[in-house]
XYZ file of C-alpha atoms in Angstrom:
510
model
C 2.638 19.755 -17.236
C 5.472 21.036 -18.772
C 8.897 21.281 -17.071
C 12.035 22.325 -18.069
C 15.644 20.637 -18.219
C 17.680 22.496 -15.301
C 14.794 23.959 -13.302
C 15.805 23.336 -9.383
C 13.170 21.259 -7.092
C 12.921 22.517 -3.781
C 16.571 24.351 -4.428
C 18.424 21.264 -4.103
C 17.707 18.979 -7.297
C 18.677 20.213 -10.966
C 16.290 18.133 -13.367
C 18.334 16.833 -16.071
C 16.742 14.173 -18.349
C 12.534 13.026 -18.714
C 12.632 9.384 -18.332
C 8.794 8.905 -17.191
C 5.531 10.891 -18.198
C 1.573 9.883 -17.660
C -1.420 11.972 -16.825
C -0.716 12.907 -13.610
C 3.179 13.902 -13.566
C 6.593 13.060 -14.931
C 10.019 10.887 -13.705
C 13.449 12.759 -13.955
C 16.648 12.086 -13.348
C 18.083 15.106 -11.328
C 21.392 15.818 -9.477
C 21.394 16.355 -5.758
C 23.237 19.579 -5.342
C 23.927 18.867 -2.186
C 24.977 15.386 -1.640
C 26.469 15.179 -5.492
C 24.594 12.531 -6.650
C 22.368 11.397 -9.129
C 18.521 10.759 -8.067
C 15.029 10.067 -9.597
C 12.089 12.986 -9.098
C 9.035 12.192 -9.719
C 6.496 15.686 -9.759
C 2.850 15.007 -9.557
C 0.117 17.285 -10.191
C -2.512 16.124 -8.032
C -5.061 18.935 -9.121
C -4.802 17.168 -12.118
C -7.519 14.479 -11.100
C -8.496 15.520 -7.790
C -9.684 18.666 -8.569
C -10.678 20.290 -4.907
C -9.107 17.378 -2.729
C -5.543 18.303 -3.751
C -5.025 19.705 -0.228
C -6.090 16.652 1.202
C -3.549 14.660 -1.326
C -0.464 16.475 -0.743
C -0.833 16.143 3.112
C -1.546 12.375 2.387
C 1.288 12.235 0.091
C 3.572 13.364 2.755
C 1.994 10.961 5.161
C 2.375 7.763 2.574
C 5.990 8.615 1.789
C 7.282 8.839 5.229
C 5.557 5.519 6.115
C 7.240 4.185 2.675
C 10.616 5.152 3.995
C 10.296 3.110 6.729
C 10.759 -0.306 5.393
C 13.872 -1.440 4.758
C 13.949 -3.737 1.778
C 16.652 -3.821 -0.440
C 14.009 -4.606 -3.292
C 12.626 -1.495 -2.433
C 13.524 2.142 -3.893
C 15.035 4.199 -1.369
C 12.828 7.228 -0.591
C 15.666 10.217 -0.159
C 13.180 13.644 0.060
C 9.673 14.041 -0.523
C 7.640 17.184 -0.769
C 5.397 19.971 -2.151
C 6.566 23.110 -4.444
C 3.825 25.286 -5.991
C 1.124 22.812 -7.414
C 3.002 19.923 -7.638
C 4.230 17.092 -5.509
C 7.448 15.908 -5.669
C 9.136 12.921 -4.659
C 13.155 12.149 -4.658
C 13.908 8.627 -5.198
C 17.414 6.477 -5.255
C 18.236 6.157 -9.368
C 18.101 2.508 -10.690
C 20.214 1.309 -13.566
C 18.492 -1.044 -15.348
C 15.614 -1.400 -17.266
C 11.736 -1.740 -16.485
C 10.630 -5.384 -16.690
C 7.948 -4.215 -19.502
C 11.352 -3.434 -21.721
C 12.727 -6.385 -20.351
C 9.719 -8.836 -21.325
C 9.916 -6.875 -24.848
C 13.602 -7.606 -25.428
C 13.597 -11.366 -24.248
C 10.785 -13.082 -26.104
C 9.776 -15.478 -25.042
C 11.177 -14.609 -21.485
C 12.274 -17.703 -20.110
C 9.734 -19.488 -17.505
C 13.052 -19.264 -15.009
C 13.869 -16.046 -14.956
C 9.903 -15.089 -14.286
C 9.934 -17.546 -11.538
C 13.360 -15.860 -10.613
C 11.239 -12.514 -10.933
C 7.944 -13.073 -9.085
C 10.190 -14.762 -5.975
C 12.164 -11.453 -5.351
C 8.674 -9.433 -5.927
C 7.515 -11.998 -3.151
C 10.476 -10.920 -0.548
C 9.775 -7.192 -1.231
C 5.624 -7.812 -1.147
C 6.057 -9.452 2.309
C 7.875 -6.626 3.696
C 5.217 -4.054 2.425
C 2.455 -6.013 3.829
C 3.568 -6.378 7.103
C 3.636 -2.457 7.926
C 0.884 -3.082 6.571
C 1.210 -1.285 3.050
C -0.443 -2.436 -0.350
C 1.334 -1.169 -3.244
C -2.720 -1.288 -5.292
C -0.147 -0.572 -9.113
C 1.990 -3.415 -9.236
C 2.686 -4.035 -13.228
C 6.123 -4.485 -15.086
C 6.950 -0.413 -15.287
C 6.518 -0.724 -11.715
C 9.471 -2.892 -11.707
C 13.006 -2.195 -12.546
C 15.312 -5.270 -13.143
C 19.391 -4.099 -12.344
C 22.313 -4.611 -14.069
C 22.988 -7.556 -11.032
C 19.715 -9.282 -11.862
C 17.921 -7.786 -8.681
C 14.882 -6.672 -8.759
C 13.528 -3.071 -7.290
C 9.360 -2.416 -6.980
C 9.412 1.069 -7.542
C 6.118 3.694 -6.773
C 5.499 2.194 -2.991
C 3.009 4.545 -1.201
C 1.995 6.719 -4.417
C -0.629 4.442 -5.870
C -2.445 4.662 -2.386
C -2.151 8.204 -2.186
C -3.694 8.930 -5.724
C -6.143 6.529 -4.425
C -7.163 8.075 -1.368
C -9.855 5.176 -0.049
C -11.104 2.059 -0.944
C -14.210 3.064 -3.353
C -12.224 6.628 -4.428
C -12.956 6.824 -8.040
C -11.746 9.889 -10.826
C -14.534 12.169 -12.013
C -15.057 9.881 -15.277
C -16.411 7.068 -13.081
C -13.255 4.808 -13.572
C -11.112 3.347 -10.573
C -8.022 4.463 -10.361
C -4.815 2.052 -10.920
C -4.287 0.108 -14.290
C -7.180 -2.130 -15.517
C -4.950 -4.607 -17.049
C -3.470 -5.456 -13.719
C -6.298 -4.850 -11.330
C -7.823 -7.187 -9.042
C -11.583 -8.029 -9.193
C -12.351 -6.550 -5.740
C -10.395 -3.578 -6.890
C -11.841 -2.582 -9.993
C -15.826 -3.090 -8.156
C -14.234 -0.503 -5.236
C -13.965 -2.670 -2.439
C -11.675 -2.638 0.071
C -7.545 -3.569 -1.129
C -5.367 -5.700 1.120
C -2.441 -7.911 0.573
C -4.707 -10.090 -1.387
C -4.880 -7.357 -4.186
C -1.380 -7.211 -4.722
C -0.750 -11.366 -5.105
C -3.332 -10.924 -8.142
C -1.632 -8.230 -9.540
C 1.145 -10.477 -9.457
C -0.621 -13.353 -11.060
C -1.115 -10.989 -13.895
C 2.358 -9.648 -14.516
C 3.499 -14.218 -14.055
C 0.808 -14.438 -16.725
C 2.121 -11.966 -18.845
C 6.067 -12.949 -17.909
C 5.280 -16.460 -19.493
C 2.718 -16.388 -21.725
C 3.979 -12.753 -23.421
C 0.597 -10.885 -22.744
C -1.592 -10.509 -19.844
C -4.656 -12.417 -19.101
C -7.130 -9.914 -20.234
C -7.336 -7.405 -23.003
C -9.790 -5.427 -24.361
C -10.945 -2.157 -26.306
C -12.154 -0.527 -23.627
C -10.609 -0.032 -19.858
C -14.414 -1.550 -18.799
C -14.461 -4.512 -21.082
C -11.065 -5.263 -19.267
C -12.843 -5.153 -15.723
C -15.593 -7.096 -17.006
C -13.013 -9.966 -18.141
C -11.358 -9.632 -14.708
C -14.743 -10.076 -12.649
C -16.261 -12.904 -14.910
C -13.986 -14.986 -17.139
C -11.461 -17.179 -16.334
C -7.978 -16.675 -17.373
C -6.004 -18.996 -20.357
C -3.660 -21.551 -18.863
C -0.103 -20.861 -19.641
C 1.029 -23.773 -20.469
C -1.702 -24.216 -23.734
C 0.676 -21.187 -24.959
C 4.079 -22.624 -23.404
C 3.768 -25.893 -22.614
C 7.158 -26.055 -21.750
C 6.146 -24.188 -18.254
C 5.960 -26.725 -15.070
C 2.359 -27.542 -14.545
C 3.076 -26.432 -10.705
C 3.767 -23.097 -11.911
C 0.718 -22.667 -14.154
C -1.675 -23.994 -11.163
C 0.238 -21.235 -9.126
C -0.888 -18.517 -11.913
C -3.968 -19.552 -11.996
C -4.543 -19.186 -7.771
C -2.797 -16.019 -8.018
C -5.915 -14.903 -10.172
C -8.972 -16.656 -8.296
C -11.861 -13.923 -8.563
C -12.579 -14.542 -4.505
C -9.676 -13.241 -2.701
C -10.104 -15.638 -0.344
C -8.977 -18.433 -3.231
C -5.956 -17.024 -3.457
C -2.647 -17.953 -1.936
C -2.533 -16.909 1.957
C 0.483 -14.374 1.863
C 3.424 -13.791 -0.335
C 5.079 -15.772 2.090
C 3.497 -19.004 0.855
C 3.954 -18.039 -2.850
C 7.642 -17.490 -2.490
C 7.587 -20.999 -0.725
C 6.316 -22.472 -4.018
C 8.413 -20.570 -6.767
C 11.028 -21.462 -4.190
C 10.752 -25.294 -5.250
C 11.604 -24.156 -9.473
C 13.714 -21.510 -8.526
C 17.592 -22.691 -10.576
C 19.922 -24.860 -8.612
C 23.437 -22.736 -7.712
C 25.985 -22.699 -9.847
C 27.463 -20.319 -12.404
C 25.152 -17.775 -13.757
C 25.093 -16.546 -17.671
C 27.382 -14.163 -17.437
C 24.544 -11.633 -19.546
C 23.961 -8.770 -16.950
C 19.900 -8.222 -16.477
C 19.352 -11.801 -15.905
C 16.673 -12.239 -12.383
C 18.075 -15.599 -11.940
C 21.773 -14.206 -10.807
C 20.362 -13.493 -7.575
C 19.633 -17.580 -6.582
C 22.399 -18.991 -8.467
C 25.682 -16.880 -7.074
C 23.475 -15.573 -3.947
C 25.128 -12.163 -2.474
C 28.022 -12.538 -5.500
C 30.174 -8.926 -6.335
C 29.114 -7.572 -9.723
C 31.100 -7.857 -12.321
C 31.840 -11.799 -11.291
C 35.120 -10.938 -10.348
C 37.097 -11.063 -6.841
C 36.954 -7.481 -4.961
C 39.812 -6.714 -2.248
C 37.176 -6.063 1.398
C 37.779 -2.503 2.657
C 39.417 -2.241 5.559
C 37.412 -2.148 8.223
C 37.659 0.604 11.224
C 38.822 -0.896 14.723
C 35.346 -1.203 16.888
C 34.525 1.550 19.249
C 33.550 0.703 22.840
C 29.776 1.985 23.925
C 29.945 4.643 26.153
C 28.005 3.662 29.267
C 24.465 5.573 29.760
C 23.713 6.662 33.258
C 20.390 5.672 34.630
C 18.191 8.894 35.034
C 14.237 8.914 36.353
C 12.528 9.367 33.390
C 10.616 13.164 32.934
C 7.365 12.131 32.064
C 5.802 15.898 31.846
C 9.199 16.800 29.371
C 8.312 14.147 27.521
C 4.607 14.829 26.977
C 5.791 18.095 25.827
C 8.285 16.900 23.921
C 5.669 14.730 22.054
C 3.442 17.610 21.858
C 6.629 19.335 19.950
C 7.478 16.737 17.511
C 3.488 16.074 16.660
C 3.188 19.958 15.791
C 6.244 19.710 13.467
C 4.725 16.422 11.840
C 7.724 14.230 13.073
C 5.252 11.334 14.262
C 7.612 8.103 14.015
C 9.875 9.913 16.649
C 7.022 10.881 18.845
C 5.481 7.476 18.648
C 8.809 6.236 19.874
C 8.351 8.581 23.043
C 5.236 7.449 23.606
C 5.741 3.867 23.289
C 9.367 4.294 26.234
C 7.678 6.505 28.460
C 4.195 5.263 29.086
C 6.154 2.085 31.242
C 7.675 4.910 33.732
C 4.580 6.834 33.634
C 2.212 3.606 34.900
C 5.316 2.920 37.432
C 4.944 6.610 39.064
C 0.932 7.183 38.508
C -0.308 3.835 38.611
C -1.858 1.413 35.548
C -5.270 3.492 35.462
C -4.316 6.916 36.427
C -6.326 10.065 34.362
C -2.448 10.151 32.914
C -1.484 7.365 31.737
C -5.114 6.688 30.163
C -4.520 9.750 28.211
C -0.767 8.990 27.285
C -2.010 5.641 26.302
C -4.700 7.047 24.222
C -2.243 9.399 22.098
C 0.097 6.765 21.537
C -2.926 4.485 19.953
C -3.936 7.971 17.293
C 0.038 8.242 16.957
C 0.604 4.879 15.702
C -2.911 4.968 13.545
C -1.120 8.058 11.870
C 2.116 6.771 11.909
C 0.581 3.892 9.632
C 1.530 1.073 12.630
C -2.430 -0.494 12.286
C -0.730 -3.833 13.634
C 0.910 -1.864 16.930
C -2.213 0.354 17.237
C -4.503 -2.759 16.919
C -4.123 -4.300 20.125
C -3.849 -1.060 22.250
C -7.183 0.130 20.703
C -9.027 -2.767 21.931
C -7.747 -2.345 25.109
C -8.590 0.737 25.355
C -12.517 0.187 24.478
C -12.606 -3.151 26.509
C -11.805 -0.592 30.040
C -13.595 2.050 28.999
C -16.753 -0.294 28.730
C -16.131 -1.987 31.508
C -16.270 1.772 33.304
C -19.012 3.283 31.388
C -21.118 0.532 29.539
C -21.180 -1.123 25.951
C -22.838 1.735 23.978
C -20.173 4.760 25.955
C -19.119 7.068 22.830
C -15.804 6.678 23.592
C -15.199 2.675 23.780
C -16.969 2.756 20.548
C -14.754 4.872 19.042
C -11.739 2.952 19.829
C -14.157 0.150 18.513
C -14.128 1.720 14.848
C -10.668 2.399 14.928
C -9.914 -1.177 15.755
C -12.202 -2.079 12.365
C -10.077 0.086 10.850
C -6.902 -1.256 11.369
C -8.229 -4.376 10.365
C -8.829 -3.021 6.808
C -5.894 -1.683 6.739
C -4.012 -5.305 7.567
C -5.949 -7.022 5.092
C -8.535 -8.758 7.130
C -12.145 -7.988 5.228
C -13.748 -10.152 7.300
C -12.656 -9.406 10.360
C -13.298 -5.781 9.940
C -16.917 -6.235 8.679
C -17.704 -7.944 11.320
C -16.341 -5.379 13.634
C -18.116 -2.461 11.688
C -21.223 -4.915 11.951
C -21.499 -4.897 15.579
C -20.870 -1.057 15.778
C -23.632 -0.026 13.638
C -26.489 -0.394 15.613
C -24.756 1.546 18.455
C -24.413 4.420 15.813
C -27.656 4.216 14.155
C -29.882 3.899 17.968
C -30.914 7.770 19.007
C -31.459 6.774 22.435
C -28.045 5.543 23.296
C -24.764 6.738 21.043
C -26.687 7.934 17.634
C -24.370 9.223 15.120
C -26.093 9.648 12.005
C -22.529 10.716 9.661
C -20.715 7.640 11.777
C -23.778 5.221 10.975
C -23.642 6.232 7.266
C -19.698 6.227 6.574
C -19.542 2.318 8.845
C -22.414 1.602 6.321
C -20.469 2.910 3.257
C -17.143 0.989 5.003
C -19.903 -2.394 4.919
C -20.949 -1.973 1.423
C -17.164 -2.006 0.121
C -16.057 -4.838 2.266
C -18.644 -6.818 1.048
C -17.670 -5.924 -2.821
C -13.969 -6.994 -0.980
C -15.391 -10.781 -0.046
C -16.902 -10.699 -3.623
C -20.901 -10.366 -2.493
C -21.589 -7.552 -4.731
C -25.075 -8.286 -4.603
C -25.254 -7.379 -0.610
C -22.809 -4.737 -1.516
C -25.480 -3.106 -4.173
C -28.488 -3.853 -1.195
C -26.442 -2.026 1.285
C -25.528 0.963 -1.018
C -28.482 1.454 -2.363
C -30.106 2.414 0.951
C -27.725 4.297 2.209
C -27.808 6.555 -0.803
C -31.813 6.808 0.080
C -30.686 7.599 3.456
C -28.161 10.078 2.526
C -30.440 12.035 0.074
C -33.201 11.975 2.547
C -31.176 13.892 5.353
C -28.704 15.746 3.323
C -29.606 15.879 -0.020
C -28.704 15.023 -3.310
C -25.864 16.905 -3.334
C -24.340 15.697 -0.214
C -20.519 14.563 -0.699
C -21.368 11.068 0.492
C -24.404 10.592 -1.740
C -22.516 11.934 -4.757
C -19.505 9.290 -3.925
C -22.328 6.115 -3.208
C -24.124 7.112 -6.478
C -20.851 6.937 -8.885
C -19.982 3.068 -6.993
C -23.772 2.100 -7.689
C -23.094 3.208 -11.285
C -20.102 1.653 -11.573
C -21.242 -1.830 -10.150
C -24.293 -1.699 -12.019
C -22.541 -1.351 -15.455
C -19.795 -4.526 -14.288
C -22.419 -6.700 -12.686
């Protein structure tokens, strides 16, 4: 992809200098014409590697950016613009000075076991508030992480691993799984299904690599690297730095458990622990770039030096509201508005204040509030809310089969949508369970048959149980569903084509 210095993005940012390039796009820094200001741009080509899906990845690209803009964490970049010109995506992002923790690591060797205790607790804070949208990042590694001039830390590339990664099992056309090998979780690399849990071993990697100067596994090849991840067990730090509290290397060495379920519960509980060796307060180095700062002089200026407060505007008084029966027909078209334009988060906020009026004037079980109730469940599922939407979908099914019967078309639906908000919020077994208890439904002619449903909650089986680390189920399950597959459609049928390149990817790693 080649680009030139001073070409405009979507007539508003003038690129200026390539700080970022890989196989799929480039980073710039770029002006903001309009706001005067300097910004990041990151263009993606996702023909590049998708070849015919590329439709499908710039509408999901759109999708995963505006649900990335929504959490507010000041670890976080800050998501200005985001877009599509031509064949590329592009993606405006705040500008960070500082440097990428991979330059970091390289310029302070060895790093000292504080500041990557100092480092993995802020990753912690920002990790938390990512998972509980529920969001998994599925590329954390150091250039994935800028450290500031103030010693804060900022994840950067929130929402664009997933996209390039459109599923759980999605692999490229070479039979590889997308996301870097060297950081990539066992249950990752075999094309189960992500979660939270992938993200605190990606972690354990880059605390591996913080104190012991390399990560855990190398190797010639990207597959020797998976095969490392999936069967041997990682050095202990402290044989290489002994200095390093013991606490912290039996921390590392959870972090990279091959059964998710081994690992640490939530980035909660790991910042609890680094918490513990994090430094005392008192007066930092002085040397800017150092993670610590952030503990020792918590919420200091930068430079250390005192700063005269702004003055600060008188407060205004609210201007009182007048109480007004809600419209719930304006609003329903209203919603119907914003949906066509793509602005979900605003009509999921219609949804969510008017369906209270709505049950007051039409009563709890009306035709219309059934119906408002069910739009605001598929508006939160595409809104990326799985732990709003959760809840509300299983109400949904539990009334409808109380009205129509366990095996009704429609309370199973709400059923799989359910399972898959549980993927979504990181809870394998949960989910397979769920997806368990569908599938005969799907797969009985004489009462809901669905032969595509059947096969794709079979697929969503096989990679939850590669998740939970029973790849040999996994392989039993996949297997006959490609036999399935091939028998009704082929071959050449998408699904079969997609099973087939897992199989051969599991069977080379097993």
């Amino acid at each position: 992809m080649t680009v030139a210095t001073g070409r405009v993005v979507a007539g508003r940012y003038e690129l200026a200098t390539l700080i970022g390039q890989g196989g799929m796009g480039q980073v710039w820094t770029a002006y903001d014409r309009r706001l005067d200001r300097r910004v990041a741009v990151k263009l993606l080509r996702p023909d590049k590697v998708a070849g015919q899906e590329a439709d499908e990845l710039r509408r999901r690209f759109v999708r995963e950016c505006r649900v990335t803009a929504q959490v507010d964490h000041p670890g976080l970049v800050t998501v200005h613009d985001a877009g599509s010109e031509g064949e590329e995506l592009f993606l405006v992002m705040q500008y960070v000075d500082g440097a990428d923790l991979s330059d970091h690591l390289a310029e302070h060797d060895p790093y000292p076991w504080q500041w990557a205790v100092a480092v993995a607790a802020q990753l912690c804070a920002v990790l938390s508030a990512v998972h509980a949208v529920p969001i998994v990042h599925r590329d954390l590694k150091p250039r994935n992480v800028m450290v500031k001039q103030d010693g804060t830390v900022t994840v950067l590339d929130l929402g664009v691993a997933s996209v390039m990664d459109t599923d759980t099992t999605r692999l490229t056309h070479t039979g590889s799984p997308i996301g870097s090998p060297a950081y990539m979780a066992p249950e990752q690399a075999m094309g189960g299904a992500v979660g939270p849990y992938t993200d605190l071993y990606a972690l354990g990697v880059l605390l591996h690599e913080l104190l012991s100067g390399d990560v855990p596994f190398v190797g010639s090849t990207a597959l020797g690297v998976l095969h490392r991840h999936l069967y041997e067990p990682p050095l202990p730090v402290r044989r290489i730095r002994p200095e390093v509290p013991e606490a912290l290397e039996t921390l590392v060495l959870r972090l990279l458990a091959k059964d998710p379920q081994h690992r640490p519960a939530s980035a909660q509980e790991v910042y609890e622990e680094l918490a513990l060796l994090l430094p005392a307060r008192g007066t930092p180095t002085g040397a800017p770039l150092d993670p610590t700062r952030p503990f020792v002089r918590p919420h200091a200026p930068w430079p250390d030096r005192p700063r005269t407060p702004a003055p600060q505007p008188a407060p205004v008084a609210p201007v009182p509201s007048v109480a007004e029966k809600p419209d719930v027909a304006g609003a329903v078209d209203e919603v119907k508005r914003l949906l066509g334009e793509g602005r979900i988060t605003q009509a999921v906020d219609i949804l969510g204040a008017i369906l209270p009026a709505a049950a007051e004037q039409h009563g709890e079980h009306s035709p219309v509030v059934r119906t408002l109730r069910k739009q605001y469940a598929a508006t939160l599922m595409d809104d990326g809310q799985y732990r709003r939407a959760l809840p509300e979908l299983r109400r949904l099914a539990d009334e409808r089969a109380a009205e129509a019967g366990q095996a009704d078309p429609q309370s199973l639906r709400f059923r799989y949508d359910a399972a898959q908000c549980l993927e979504q919020l990181g809870e394998p077994a949960a989910a397979l369970a769920e997806y368990r208890a569908l599938l005969p439904y799907y797969e009985n002619q004489y009462v809901s048959g669905d032969p595509e449903l059947a096969h794709d909650v079979r697929r969503r089986i096989g990679h939850l149980l590669l998740a939970l680390g029973d790849r040999t189920a996994a392989h039993d399950t996949l297997v006959r569903l490609l036999h399935d597959v091939e028998r009704t459609g082929g071959p050449g049928h998408p699904l079969a084509a997609e099973v087939r390149r897992t199989l051969q990817w599991l069977g080379q790693v097993r």
